[in-house]
mmCIF file of C-alpha atoms and ligand atoms in Angstrom:
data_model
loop_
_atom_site.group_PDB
_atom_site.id
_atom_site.type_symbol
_atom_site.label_atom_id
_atom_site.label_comp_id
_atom_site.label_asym_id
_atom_site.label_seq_id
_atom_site.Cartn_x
_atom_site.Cartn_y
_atom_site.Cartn_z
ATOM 1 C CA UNK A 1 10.528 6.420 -27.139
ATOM 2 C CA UNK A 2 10.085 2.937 -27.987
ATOM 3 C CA UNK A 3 7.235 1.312 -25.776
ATOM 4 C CA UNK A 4 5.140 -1.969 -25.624
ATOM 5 C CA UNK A 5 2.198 -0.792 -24.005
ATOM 6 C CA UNK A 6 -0.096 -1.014 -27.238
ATOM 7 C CA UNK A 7 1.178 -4.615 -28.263
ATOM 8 C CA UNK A 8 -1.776 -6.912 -28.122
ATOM 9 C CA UNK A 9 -1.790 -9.183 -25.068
ATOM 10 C CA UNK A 10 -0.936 -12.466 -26.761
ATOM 11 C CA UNK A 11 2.383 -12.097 -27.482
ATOM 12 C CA UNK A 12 3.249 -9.509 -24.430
ATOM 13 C CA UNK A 13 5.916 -11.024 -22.327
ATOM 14 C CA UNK A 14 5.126 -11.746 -18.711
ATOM 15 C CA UNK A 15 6.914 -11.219 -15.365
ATOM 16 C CA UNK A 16 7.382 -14.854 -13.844
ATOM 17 C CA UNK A 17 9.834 -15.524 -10.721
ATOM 18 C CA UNK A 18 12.100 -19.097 -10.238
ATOM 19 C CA UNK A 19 8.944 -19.757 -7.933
ATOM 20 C CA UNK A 20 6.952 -19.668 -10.561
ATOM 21 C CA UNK A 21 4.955 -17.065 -9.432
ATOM 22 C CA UNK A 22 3.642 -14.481 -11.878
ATOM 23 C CA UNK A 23 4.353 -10.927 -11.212
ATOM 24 C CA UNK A 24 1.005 -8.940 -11.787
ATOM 25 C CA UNK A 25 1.020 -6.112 -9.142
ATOM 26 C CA UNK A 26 3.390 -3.005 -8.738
ATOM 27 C CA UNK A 27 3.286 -0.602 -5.822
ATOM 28 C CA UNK A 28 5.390 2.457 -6.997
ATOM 29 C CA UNK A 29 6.261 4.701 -4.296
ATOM 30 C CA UNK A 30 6.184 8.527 -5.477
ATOM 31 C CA UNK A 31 7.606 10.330 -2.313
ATOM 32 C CA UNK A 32 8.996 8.816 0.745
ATOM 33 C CA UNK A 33 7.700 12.180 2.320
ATOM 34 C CA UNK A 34 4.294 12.877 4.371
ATOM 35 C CA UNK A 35 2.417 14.862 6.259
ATOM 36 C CA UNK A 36 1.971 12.700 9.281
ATOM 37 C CA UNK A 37 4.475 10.876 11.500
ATOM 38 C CA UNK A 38 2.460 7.397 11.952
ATOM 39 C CA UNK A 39 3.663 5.749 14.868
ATOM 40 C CA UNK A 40 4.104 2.133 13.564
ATOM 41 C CA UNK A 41 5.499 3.839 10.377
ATOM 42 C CA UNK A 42 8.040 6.820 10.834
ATOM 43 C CA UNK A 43 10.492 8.225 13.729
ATOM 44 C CA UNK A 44 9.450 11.361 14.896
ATOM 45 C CA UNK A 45 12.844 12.907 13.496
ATOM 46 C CA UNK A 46 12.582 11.195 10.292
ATOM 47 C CA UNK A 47 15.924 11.734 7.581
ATOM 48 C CA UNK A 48 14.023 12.180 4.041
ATOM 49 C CA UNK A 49 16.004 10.979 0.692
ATOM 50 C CA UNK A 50 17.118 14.392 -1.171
ATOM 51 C CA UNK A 51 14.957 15.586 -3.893
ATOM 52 C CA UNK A 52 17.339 15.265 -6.393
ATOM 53 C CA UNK A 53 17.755 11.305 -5.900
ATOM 54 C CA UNK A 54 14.136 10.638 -6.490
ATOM 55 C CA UNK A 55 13.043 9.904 -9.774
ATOM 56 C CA UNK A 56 11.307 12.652 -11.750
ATOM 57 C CA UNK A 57 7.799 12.283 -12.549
ATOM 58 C CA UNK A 58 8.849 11.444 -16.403
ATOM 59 C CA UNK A 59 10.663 8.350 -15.042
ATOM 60 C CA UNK A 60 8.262 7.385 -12.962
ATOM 61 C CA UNK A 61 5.751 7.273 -15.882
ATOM 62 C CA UNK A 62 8.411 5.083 -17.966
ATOM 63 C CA UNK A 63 9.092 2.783 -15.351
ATOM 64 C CA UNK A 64 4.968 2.222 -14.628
ATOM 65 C CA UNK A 65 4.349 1.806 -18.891
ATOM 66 C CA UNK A 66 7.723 -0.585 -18.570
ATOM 67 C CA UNK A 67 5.808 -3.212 -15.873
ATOM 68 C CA UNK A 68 2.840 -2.452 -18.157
ATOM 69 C CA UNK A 69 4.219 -4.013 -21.236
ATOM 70 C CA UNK A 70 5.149 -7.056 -19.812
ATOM 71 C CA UNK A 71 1.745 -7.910 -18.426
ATOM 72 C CA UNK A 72 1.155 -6.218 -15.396
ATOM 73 C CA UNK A 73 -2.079 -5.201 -14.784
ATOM 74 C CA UNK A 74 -2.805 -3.330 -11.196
ATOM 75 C CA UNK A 75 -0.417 -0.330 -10.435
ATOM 76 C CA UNK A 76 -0.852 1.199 -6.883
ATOM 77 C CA UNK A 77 1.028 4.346 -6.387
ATOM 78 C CA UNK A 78 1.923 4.981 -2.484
ATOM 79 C CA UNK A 79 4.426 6.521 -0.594
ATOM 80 C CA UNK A 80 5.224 8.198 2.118
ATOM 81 C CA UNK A 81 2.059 10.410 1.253
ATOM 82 C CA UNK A 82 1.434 10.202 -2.507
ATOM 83 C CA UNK A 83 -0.892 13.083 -2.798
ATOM 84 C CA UNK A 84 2.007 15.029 -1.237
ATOM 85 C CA UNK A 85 4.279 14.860 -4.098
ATOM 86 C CA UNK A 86 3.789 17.894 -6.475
ATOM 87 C CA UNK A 87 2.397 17.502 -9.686
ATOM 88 C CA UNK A 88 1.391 13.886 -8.948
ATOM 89 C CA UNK A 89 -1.705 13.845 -11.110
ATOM 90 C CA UNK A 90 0.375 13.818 -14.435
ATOM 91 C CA UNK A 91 1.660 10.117 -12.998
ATOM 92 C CA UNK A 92 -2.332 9.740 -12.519
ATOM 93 C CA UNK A 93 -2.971 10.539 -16.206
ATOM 94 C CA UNK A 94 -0.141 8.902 -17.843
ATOM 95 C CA UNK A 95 -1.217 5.531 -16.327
ATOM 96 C CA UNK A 96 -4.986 6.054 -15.917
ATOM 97 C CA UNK A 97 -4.938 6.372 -20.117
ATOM 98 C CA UNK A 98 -3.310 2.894 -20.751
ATOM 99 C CA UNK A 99 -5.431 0.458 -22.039
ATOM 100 C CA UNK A 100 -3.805 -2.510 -20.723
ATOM 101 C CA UNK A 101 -4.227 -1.571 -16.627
ATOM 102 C CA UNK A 102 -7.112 -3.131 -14.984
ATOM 103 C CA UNK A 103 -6.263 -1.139 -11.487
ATOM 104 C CA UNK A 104 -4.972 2.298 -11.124
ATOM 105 C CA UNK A 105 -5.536 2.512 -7.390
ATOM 106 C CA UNK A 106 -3.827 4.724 -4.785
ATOM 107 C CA UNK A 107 -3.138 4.356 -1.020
ATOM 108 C CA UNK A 108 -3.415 7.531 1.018
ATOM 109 C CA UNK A 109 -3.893 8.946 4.294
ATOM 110 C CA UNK A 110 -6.965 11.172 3.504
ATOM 111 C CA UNK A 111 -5.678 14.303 4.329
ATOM 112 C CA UNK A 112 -5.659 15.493 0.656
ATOM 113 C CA UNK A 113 -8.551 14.184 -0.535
ATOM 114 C CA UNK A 114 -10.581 17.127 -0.621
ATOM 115 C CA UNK A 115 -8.466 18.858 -3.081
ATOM 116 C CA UNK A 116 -7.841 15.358 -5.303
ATOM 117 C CA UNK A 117 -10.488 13.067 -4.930
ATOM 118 C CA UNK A 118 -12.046 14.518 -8.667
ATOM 119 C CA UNK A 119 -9.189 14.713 -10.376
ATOM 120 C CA UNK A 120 -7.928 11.271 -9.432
ATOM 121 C CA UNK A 121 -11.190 10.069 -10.890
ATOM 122 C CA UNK A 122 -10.399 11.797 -14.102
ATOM 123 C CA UNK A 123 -7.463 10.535 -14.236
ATOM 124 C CA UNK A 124 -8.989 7.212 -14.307
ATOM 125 C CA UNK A 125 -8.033 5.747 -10.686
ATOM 126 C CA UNK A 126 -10.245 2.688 -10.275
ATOM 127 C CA UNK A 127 -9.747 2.438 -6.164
ATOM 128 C CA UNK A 128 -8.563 3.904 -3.431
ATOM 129 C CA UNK A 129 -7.237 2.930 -0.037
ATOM 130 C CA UNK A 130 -7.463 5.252 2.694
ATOM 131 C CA UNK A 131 -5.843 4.724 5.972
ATOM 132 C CA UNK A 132 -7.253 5.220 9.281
ATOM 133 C CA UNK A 133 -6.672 3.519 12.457
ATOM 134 C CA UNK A 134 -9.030 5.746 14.683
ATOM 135 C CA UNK A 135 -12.060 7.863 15.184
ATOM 136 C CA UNK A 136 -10.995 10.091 18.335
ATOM 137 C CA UNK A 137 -9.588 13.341 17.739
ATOM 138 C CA UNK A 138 -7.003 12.735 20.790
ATOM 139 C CA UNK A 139 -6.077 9.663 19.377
ATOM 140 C CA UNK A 140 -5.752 10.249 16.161
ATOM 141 C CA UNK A 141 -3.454 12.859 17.131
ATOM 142 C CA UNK A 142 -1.124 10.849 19.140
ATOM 143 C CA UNK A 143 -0.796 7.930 16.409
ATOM 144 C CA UNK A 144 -0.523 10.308 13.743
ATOM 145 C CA UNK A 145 2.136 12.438 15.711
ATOM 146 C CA UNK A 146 0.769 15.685 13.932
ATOM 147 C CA UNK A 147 -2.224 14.811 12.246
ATOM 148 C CA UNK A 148 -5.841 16.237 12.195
ATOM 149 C CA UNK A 149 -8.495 13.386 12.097
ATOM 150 C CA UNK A 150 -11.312 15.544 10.454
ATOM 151 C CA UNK A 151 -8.988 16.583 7.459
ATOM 152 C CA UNK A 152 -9.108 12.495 6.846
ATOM 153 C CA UNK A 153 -12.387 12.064 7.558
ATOM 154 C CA UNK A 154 -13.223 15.232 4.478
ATOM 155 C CA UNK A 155 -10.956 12.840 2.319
ATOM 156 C CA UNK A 156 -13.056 10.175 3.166
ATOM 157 C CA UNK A 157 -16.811 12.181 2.368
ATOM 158 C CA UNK A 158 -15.020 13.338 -0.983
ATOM 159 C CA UNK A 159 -13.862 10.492 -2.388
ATOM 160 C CA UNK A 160 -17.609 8.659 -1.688
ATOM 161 C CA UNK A 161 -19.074 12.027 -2.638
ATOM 162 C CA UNK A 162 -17.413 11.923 -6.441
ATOM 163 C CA UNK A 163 -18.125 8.278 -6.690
ATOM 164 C CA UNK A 164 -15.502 5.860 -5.841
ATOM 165 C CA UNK A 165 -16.468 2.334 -5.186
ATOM 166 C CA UNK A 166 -15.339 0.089 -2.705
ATOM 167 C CA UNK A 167 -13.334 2.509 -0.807
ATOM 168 C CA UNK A 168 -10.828 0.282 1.688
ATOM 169 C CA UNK A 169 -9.773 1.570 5.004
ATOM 170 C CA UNK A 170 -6.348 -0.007 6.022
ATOM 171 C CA UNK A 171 -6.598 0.468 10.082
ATOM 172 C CA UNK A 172 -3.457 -1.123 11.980
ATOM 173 C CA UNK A 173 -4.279 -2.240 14.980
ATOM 174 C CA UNK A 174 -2.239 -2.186 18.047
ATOM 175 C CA UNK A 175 -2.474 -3.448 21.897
ATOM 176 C CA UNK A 176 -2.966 -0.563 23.954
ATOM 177 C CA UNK A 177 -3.589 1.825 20.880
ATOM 178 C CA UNK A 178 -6.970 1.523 19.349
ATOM 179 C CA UNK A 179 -7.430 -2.141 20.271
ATOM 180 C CA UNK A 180 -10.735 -0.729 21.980
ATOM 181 C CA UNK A 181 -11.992 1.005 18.352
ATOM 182 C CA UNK A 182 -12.158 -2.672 16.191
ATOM 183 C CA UNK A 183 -15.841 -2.456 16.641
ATOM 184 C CA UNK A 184 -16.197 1.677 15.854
ATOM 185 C CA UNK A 185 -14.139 1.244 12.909
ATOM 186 C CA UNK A 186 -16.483 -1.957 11.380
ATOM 187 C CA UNK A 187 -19.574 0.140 11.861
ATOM 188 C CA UNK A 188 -18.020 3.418 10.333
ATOM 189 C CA UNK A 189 -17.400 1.758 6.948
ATOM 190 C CA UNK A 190 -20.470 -0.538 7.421
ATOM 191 C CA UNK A 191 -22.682 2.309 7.366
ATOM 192 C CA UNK A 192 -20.814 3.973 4.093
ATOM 193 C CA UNK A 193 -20.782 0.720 2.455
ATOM 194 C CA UNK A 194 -16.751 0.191 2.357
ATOM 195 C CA UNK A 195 -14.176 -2.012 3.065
ATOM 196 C CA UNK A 196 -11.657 -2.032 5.717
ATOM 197 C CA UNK A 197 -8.362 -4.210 5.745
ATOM 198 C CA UNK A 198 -6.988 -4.944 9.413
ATOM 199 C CA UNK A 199 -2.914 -5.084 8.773
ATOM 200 C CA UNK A 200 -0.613 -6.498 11.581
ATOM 201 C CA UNK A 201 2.212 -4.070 12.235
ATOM 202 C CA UNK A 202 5.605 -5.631 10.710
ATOM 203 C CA UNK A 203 9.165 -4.726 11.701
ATOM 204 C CA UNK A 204 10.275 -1.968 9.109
ATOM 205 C CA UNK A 205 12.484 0.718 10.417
ATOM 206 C CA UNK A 206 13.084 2.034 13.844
ATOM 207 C CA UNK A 207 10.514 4.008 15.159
ATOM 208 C CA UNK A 208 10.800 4.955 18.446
ATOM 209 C CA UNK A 209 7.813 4.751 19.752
ATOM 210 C CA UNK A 210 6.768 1.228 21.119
ATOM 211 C CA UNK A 211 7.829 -2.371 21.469
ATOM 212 C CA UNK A 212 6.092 -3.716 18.430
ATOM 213 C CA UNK A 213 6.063 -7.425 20.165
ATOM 214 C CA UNK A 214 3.991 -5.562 22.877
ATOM 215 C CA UNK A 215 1.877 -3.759 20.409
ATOM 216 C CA UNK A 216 1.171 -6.952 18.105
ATOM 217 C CA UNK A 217 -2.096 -8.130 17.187
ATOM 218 C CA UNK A 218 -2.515 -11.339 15.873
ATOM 219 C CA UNK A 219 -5.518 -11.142 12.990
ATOM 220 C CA UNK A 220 -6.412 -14.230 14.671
ATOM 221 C CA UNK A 221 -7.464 -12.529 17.646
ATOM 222 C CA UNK A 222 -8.989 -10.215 16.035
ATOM 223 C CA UNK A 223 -11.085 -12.259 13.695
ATOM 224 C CA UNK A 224 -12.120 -14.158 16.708
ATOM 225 C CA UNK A 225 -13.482 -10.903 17.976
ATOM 226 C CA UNK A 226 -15.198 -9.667 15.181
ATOM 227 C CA UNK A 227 -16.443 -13.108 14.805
ATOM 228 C CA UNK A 228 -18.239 -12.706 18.544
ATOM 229 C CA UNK A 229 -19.760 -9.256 17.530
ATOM 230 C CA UNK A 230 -20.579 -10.348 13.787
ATOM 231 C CA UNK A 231 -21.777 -13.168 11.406
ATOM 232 C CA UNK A 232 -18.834 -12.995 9.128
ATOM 233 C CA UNK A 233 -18.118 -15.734 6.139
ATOM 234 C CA UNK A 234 -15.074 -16.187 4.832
ATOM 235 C CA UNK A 235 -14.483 -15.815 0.964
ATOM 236 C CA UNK A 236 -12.032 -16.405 -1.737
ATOM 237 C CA UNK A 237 -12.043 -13.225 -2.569
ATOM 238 C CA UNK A 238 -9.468 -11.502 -3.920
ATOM 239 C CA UNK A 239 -8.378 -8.299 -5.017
ATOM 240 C CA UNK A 240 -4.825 -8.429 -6.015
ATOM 241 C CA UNK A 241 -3.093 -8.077 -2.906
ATOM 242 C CA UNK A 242 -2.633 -10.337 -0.032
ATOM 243 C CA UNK A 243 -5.390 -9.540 2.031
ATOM 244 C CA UNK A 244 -8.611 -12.614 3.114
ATOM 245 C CA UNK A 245 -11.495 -11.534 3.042
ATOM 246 C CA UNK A 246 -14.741 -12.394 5.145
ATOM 247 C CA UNK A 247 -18.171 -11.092 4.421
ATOM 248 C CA UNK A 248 -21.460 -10.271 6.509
ATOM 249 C CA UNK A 249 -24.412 -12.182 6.390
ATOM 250 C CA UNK A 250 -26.277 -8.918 7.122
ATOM 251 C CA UNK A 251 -24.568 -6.528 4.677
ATOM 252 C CA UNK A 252 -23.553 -7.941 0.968
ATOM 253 C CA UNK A 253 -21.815 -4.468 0.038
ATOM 254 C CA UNK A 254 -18.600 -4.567 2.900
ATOM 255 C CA UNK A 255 -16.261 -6.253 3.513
ATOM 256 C CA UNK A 256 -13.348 -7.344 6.133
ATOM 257 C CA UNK A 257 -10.194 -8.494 5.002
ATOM 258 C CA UNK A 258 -6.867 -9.558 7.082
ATOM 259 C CA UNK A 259 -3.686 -8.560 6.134
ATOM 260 C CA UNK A 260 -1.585 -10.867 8.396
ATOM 261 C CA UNK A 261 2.191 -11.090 7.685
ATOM 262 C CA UNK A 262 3.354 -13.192 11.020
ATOM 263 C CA UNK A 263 0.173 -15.092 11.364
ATOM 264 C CA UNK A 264 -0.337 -16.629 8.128
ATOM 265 C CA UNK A 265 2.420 -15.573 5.911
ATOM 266 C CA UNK A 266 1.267 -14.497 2.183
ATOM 267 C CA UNK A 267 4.311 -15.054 0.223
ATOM 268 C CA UNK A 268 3.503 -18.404 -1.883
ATOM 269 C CA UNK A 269 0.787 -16.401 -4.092
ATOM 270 C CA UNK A 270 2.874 -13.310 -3.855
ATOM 271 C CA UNK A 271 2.288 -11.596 -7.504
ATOM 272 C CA UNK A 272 4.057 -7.926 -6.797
ATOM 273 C CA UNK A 273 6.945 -6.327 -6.558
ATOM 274 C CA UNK A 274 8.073 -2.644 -5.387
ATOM 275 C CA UNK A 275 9.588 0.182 -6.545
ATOM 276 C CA UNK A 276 10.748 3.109 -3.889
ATOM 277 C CA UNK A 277 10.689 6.970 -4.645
ATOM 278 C CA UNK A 278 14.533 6.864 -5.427
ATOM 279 C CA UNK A 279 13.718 4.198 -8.427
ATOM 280 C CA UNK A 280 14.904 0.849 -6.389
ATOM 281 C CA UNK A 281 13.341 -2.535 -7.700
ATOM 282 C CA UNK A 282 12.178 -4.342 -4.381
ATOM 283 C CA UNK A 283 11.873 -7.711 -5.161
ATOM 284 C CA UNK A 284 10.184 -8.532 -1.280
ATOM 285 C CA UNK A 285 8.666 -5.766 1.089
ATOM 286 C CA UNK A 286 10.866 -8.317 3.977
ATOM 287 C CA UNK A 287 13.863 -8.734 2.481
ATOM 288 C CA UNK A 288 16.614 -6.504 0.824
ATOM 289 C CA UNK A 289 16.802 -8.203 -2.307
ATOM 290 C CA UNK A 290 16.976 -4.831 -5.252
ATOM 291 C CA UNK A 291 18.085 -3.388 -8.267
ATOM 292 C CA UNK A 292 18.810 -0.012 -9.250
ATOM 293 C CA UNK A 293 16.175 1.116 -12.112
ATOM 294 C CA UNK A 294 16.722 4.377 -12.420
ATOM 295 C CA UNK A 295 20.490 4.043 -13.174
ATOM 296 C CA UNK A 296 18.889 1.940 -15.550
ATOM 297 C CA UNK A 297 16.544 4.743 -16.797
ATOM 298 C CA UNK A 298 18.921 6.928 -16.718
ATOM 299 C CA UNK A 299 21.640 5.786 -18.848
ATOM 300 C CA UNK A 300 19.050 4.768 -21.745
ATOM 301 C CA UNK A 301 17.004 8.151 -21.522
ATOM 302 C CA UNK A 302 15.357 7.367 -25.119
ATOM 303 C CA UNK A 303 14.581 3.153 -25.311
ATOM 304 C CA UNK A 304 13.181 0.994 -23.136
ATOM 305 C CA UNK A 305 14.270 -2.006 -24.515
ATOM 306 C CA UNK A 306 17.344 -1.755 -21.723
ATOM 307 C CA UNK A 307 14.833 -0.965 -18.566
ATOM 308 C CA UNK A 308 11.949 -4.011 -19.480
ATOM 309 C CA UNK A 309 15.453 -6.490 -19.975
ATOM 310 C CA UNK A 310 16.891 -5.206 -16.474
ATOM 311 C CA UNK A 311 13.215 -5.832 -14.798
ATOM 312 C CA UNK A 312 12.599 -9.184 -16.840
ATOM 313 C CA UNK A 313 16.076 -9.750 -15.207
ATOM 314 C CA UNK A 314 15.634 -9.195 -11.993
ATOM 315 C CA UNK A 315 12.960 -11.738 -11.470
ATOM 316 C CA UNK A 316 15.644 -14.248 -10.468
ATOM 317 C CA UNK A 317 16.047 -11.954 -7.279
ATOM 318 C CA UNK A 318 12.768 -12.344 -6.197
ATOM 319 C CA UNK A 319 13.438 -14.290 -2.562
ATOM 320 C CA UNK A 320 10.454 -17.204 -1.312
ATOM 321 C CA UNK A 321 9.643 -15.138 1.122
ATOM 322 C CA UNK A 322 9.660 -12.527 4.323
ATOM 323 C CA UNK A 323 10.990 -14.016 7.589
ATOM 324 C CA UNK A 324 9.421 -11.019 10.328
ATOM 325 C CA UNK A 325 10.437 -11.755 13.688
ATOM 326 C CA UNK A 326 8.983 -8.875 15.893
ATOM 327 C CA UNK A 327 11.258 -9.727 18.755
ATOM 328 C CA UNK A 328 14.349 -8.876 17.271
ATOM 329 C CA UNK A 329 15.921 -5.633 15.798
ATOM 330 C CA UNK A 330 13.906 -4.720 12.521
ATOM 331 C CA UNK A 331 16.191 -6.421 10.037
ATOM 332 C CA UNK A 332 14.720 -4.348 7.721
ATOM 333 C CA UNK A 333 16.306 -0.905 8.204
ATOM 334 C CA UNK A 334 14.147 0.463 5.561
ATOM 335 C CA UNK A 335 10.712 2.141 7.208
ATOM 336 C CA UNK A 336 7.433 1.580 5.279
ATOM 337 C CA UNK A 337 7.194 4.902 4.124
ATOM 338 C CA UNK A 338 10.131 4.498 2.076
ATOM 339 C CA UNK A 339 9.408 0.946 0.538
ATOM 340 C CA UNK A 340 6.021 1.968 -0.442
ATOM 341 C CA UNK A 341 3.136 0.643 1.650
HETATM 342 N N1 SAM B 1 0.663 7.461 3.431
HETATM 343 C C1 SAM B 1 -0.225 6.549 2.826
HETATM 344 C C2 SAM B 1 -1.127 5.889 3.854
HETATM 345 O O1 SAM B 1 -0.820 5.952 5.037
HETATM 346 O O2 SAM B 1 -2.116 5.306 3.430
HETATM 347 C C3 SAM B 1 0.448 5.489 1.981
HETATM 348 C C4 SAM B 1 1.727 4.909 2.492
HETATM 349 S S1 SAM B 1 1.597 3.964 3.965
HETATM 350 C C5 SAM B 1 3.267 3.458 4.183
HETATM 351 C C6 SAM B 1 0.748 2.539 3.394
HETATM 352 C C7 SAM B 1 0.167 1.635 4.429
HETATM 353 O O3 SAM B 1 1.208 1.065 5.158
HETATM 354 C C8 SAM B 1 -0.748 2.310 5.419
HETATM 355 O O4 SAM B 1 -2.006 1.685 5.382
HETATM 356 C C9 SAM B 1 -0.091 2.093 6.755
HETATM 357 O O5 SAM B 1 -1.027 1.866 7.759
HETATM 358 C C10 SAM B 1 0.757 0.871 6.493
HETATM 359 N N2 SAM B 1 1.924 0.762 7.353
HETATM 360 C C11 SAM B 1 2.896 1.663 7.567
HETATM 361 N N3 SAM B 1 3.847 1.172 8.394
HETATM 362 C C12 SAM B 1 3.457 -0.088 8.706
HETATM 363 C C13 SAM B 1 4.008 -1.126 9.504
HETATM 364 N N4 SAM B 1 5.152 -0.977 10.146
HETATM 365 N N5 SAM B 1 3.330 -2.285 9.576
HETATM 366 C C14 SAM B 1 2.172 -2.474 8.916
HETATM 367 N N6 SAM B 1 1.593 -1.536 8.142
HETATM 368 C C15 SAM B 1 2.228 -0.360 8.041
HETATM 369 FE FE1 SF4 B 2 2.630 8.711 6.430
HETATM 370 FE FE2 SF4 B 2 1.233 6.644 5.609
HETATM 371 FE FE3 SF4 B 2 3.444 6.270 7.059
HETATM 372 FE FE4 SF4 B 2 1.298 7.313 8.219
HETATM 373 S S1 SF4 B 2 1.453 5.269 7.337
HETATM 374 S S2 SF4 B 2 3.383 8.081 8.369
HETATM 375 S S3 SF4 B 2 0.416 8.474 6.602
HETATM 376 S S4 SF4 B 2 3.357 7.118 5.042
#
């Protein structure tokens, strides 16, 4: 198989859009599957893609060494529940050994961290995201649908335990949900020296749970609150994605950082794109701009030549930007779970 990823950096072709924007950042969804039924994220009666439409591993891996040689540098693999999907760590490995990424880094909800948290450090995963938007065992239940808080919180102890740095929590928070934890969930990662990003709850899917314009919470608000309980700074910080970030003055090793997709919209410095479990190119996580890369794949099983021209291509489809509007029907019928948080 013919592939880039050891051609030196100067003369590697790079991902730009008509915005000019450079493309740096791929979240490749593995599974659209999991073991919990978030509220904000899934129906309870959720309808999964079938096995045989999702891309093998092996394409996955080509796909991820594709976006690699043409200059991007941070791949975070996400789902549904990534550590769900069996065999995963051979994805891990492939990726972890290429020179040219800066970021490996995986979002997860904990639950299998236990069993993975060493061998994802093998494999040469620089960061990991955990998500967790409570610390009651009642609660955690009823957000999760099915879930067990202290299997996440045994993620949490092994991935510090084997050494990870800057572990992020991603905690949603909603009116009427956990809007009472903000504080409990500072001091938790305070006191382990993380991060934690506060994400407001966008409009993907139906869910069937709540009104998400009742649930909404502005990170406004909520920085306004923290800001009463804490001496925060604000930073330029950045760490690939679209989060802010503030600091402490009495704590230089965490941080807080607001994810805030109706408040303050992200998409001018947008640098990443999205690719689902079933192989789909997602130009924007709000719109429903695509292209199809493992037909692509697929019908050149032995050069890439065909799959970095199709992506290099499809840069022209890359929209200005996500238009949420939490008091009307999702127009996005796609959940998060499926584009790939
Ligand atoms: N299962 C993994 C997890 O929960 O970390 C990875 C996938 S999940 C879709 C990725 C992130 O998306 C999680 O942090 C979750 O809180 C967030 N998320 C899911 N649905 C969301 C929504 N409708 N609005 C905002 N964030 C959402
Ligand atoms: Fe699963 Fe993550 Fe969605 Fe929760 S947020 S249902 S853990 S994919």
């Amino acid at each position: 198989m013919k592939s880039l990823s050891s051609t030196p950096d100067a003369i590697k072709p790079q991902l730009i859009d008509r915005f000019g924007r450079k493309i740096t950042y791929v979240r490749l969804s593995v599974t659209d599957r999991c073991d919990l039924r978030c509220v904000y994220c899934m129906s309870e009666d959720m309808k999964f893609v079938p096995r045989e439409q999702l891309l093998t591993l092996e394409e996955m891996t080509r796909i991820g060494n594709a976006f690699i040689d043409l200059g991007v540098n941070k791949i975070r693999l996400t789902g549904g529940e990534p550590l769900t999907r069996r065999n995963i760590l051979s994805v891990f490995e492939a990726l972890g050994s290429q020179e040219n990424l800066k970021d490996l880094t995986v979002t997860t909800n904990g639950t299998l961290l236990e069993k993975y948290a060493q061998p994802l450090k093998n494999a040469g995963v620089t960061r990991i995201n955990i998500s967790l938007d409570t610390l009651r065992t009642d609660r955690f239940k009823k957000i999760t649908r099915i879930g067990k808080l202290e299997k996440t919180l045994a993620g949490i102890e092994a991935a510090l335990q084997v050494g990870f740095q800057k572990i992020k929590l991603n905690a949603v928070i909603m009116n009427g949900y956990n809007d009472d934890e903000i504080i409990d969930l500072v001091d938790f990662i305070r006191a382990r020296d993380m991060d934690i990003s506060f994400i407001e709850e966008m409009p993907l899917g139906e869910i069937g749970d709540h009104d998400r314009a009742k649930t909404y919470y502005s990170s406004d608000k909520l920085r306004e609150y923290l800001q009463s309980n804490y001496q925060l700074t604000a930073t330029t910080e950045q760490t690939g994605g679209p989060a802010k970030y503030y600091r402490f003055t009495d704590n230089d090793q965490s941080r807080i950082g607001f994810i805030s997709p109706h408040s303050h919209n992200f998409c001018d410095d947008c640098n990443r794109v999205r690719v689902t479990a079933e192989g789909m190119l997602l130009l924007c996580l709000g719109q429903q701009h695509s292209l199809d890369l493992r037909k692509v794949v697929r019908a050149n099983p032995l050069d890439d030549d065909a799959l970095r021209a199709a992506i290099i291509g499809a840069m022209k489809l890359k929209p200005k930007g996500h238009d949420f509007n939490l008091n009307e029907q999702p127009i996005i019928m796609r959940h998060m779970s499926a584009t790939g948080g």
